[in-house]
Amino acid sequence: MANVSFDFNKIKRSFFNVTLKDGRKLQVKMPMKKTFDKLSALQNLDQNEVEINDVMDTYGALCAETLSHNLNKETVTTEYMVGNYDIEEMTEFIKQFYIFVGGVTEDPN
C-alpha cells in the first residue's frame, strides 16, 4: 500500500490585492467562516430599516475585519474605515470582494 500525504501549507492560495487611500497595499486572504457569514448577512441587510450610523459602523467593521486578514499582517481598524471611506466606497469594496470570493469558490482548479 502506498503512503499518501497532504500538506495544507502547500495549497495554492488566491489573494485579493487592495490599495488603501493611505497608500498601503494589502494582499487580503480568503475569509474565514465567521467573516464569510457576516459578508453573507450584510448582502441581505435591508438598508431602509436601519440608521445610517449603524450602517456605516457595520460596513466599516466588516471592511476592517476583512482587510485585516492579510498576508502583510497589518491591522485596519473600524475607525480608519469610517473616518476615511464613505458608504459607497465600502459597499463597492464588499461587493468586489464578494465577487472575488465567489469566483474562487466556483473555480474547480
mmCIF file of C-alpha atoms in Angstrom:
data_model
loop_
_atom_site.group_PDB
_atom_site.id
_atom_site.type_symbol
_atom_site.label_atom_id
_atom_site.label_comp_id
_atom_site.label_asym_id
_atom_site.label_seq_id
_atom_site.Cartn_x
_atom_site.Cartn_y
_atom_site.Cartn_z
ATOM 1 C CA MET A 1 0.000 0.000 0.000
ATOM 2 C CA ALA A 2 1.323 3.433 -0.951
ATOM 3 C CA ASN A 3 1.883 6.210 1.546
ATOM 4 C CA VAL A 4 -0.126 9.286 0.646
ATOM 5 C CA SER A 5 0.299 12.655 2.284
ATOM 6 C CA PHE A 6 -1.332 16.052 2.137
ATOM 7 C CA ASP A 7 0.192 19.341 3.295
ATOM 8 C CA PHE A 8 -2.185 22.262 3.945
ATOM 9 C CA ASN A 9 0.826 24.601 3.726
ATOM 10 C CA LYS A 10 1.328 23.787 0.056
ATOM 11 C CA ILE A 11 -2.157 24.684 -1.198
ATOM 12 C CA LYS A 12 -2.190 27.277 -3.983
ATOM 13 C CA ARG A 13 -3.820 30.366 -2.494
ATOM 14 C CA SER A 14 -5.728 33.237 -4.051
ATOM 15 C CA PHE A 15 -5.455 36.783 -2.748
ATOM 16 C CA PHE A 16 -7.424 39.986 -3.297
ATOM 17 C CA ASN A 17 -4.955 42.855 -3.833
ATOM 18 C CA VAL A 18 -6.105 46.138 -2.306
ATOM 19 C CA THR A 19 -4.566 49.611 -2.212
ATOM 20 C CA LEU A 20 -5.896 51.815 0.579
ATOM 21 C CA LYS A 21 -6.178 55.598 0.358
ATOM 22 C CA ASP A 22 -3.137 55.979 2.615
ATOM 23 C CA GLY A 23 -1.064 54.033 0.061
ATOM 24 C CA ARG A 24 -0.858 50.743 1.954
ATOM 25 C CA LYS A 25 -1.007 47.729 -0.338
ATOM 26 C CA LEU A 26 -2.576 44.614 1.149
ATOM 27 C CA GLN A 27 -2.928 41.065 -0.093
ATOM 28 C CA VAL A 28 -6.197 40.041 1.509
ATOM 29 C CA LYS A 29 -6.690 36.346 2.194
ATOM 30 C CA MET A 30 -9.869 34.370 1.670
ATOM 31 C CA PRO A 31 -12.275 34.984 4.563
ATOM 32 C CA MET A 32 -12.641 32.629 7.484
ATOM 33 C CA LYS A 33 -16.144 31.236 8.119
ATOM 34 C CA LYS A 34 -17.015 33.910 10.703
ATOM 35 C CA THR A 35 -16.232 36.727 8.263
ATOM 36 C CA PHE A 36 -17.858 34.921 5.347
ATOM 37 C CA ASP A 37 -21.079 34.575 7.391
ATOM 38 C CA LYS A 38 -21.003 38.318 8.123
ATOM 39 C CA LEU A 39 -20.418 39.098 4.439
ATOM 40 C CA SER A 40 -23.386 36.930 3.505
ATOM 41 C CA ALA A 41 -25.615 38.517 6.156
ATOM 42 C CA LEU A 42 -24.656 42.001 5.001
ATOM 43 C CA GLN A 43 -25.790 41.182 1.463
ATOM 44 C CA ASN A 44 -29.287 40.594 2.914
ATOM 45 C CA LEU A 45 -29.346 43.721 5.102
ATOM 46 C CA ASP A 46 -32.339 45.976 4.395
ATOM 47 C CA GLN A 47 -30.734 49.421 4.491
ATOM 48 C CA ASN A 48 -34.163 51.074 4.751
ATOM 49 C CA GLU A 49 -34.717 49.534 8.193
ATOM 50 C CA VAL A 50 -31.517 50.728 9.916
ATOM 51 C CA GLU A 51 -29.953 54.047 10.841
ATOM 52 C CA ILE A 52 -27.172 55.380 8.582
ATOM 53 C CA ASN A 53 -24.709 55.475 11.518
ATOM 54 C CA ASP A 54 -25.391 51.799 12.198
ATOM 55 C CA VAL A 55 -24.869 51.002 8.520
ATOM 56 C CA MET A 56 -21.571 52.933 8.456
ATOM 57 C CA ASP A 57 -20.335 51.185 11.598
ATOM 58 C CA THR A 58 -21.413 47.767 10.303
ATOM 59 C CA TYR A 59 -19.787 48.263 6.909
ATOM 60 C CA GLY A 60 -16.686 49.807 8.482
ATOM 61 C CA ALA A 61 -16.283 46.928 10.926
ATOM 62 C CA LEU A 62 -16.720 44.313 8.219
ATOM 63 C CA CYS A 63 -14.295 46.063 5.860
ATOM 64 C CA ALA A 64 -11.752 46.382 8.680
ATOM 65 C CA GLU A 65 -12.094 42.713 9.635
ATOM 66 C CA THR A 66 -11.816 41.611 6.000
ATOM 67 C CA LEU A 67 -8.849 43.856 5.223
ATOM 68 C CA SER A 68 -7.025 42.885 8.425
ATOM 69 C CA HIS A 69 -6.947 39.247 7.285
ATOM 70 C CA ASN A 70 -3.950 39.858 5.009
ATOM 71 C CA LEU A 71 -0.501 38.498 4.218
ATOM 72 C CA ASN A 72 1.104 41.727 5.397
ATOM 73 C CA LYS A 73 -0.264 41.142 8.934
ATOM 74 C CA GLU A 74 -1.377 44.770 9.038
ATOM 75 C CA THR A 75 -4.376 45.777 11.083
ATOM 76 C CA VAL A 76 -7.061 48.006 9.594
ATOM 77 C CA THR A 77 -9.413 49.482 12.199
ATOM 78 C CA THR A 78 -13.106 50.282 12.027
ATOM 79 C CA GLU A 79 -12.227 53.855 12.977
ATOM 80 C CA TYR A 80 -9.865 54.113 9.992
ATOM 81 C CA MET A 81 -12.547 52.811 7.653
ATOM 82 C CA VAL A 82 -15.414 55.052 8.809
ATOM 83 C CA GLY A 83 -13.084 58.050 9.087
ATOM 84 C CA ASN A 84 -11.645 57.737 5.580
ATOM 85 C CA TYR A 85 -14.208 55.964 3.406
ATOM 86 C CA ASP A 86 -17.823 56.746 2.593
ATOM 87 C CA ILE A 87 -20.647 54.226 2.339
ATOM 88 C CA GLU A 88 -20.308 53.958 -1.453
ATOM 89 C CA GLU A 89 -16.620 53.084 -1.219
ATOM 90 C CA MET A 90 -17.144 50.487 1.492
ATOM 91 C CA THR A 91 -20.123 48.993 -0.339
ATOM 92 C CA GLU A 92 -18.114 48.720 -3.545
ATOM 93 C CA PHE A 93 -15.194 47.068 -1.730
ATOM 94 C CA ILE A 94 -17.505 44.489 -0.150
ATOM 95 C CA LYS A 95 -19.232 43.884 -3.492
ATOM 96 C CA GLN A 96 -15.929 43.343 -5.334
ATOM 97 C CA PHE A 97 -14.532 41.145 -2.550
ATOM 98 C CA TYR A 98 -17.718 39.059 -2.562
ATOM 99 C CA ILE A 99 -17.373 38.621 -6.359
ATOM 100 C CA PHE A 100 -13.729 37.578 -5.867
ATOM 101 C CA VAL A 101 -14.639 35.021 -3.193
ATOM 102 C CA GLY A 102 -17.490 33.671 -5.306
ATOM 103 C CA GLY A 103 -15.217 33.296 -8.322
ATOM 104 C CA VAL A 104 -12.589 31.404 -6.363
ATOM 105 C CA THR A 105 -15.092 29.042 -4.735
ATOM 106 C CA GLU A 106 -16.676 28.276 -8.121
ATOM 107 C CA ASP A 107 -13.347 27.602 -9.853
ATOM 108 C CA PRO A 108 -12.744 23.843 -9.959
ATOM 109 C CA ASN A 109 -8.950 24.334 -10.209
#
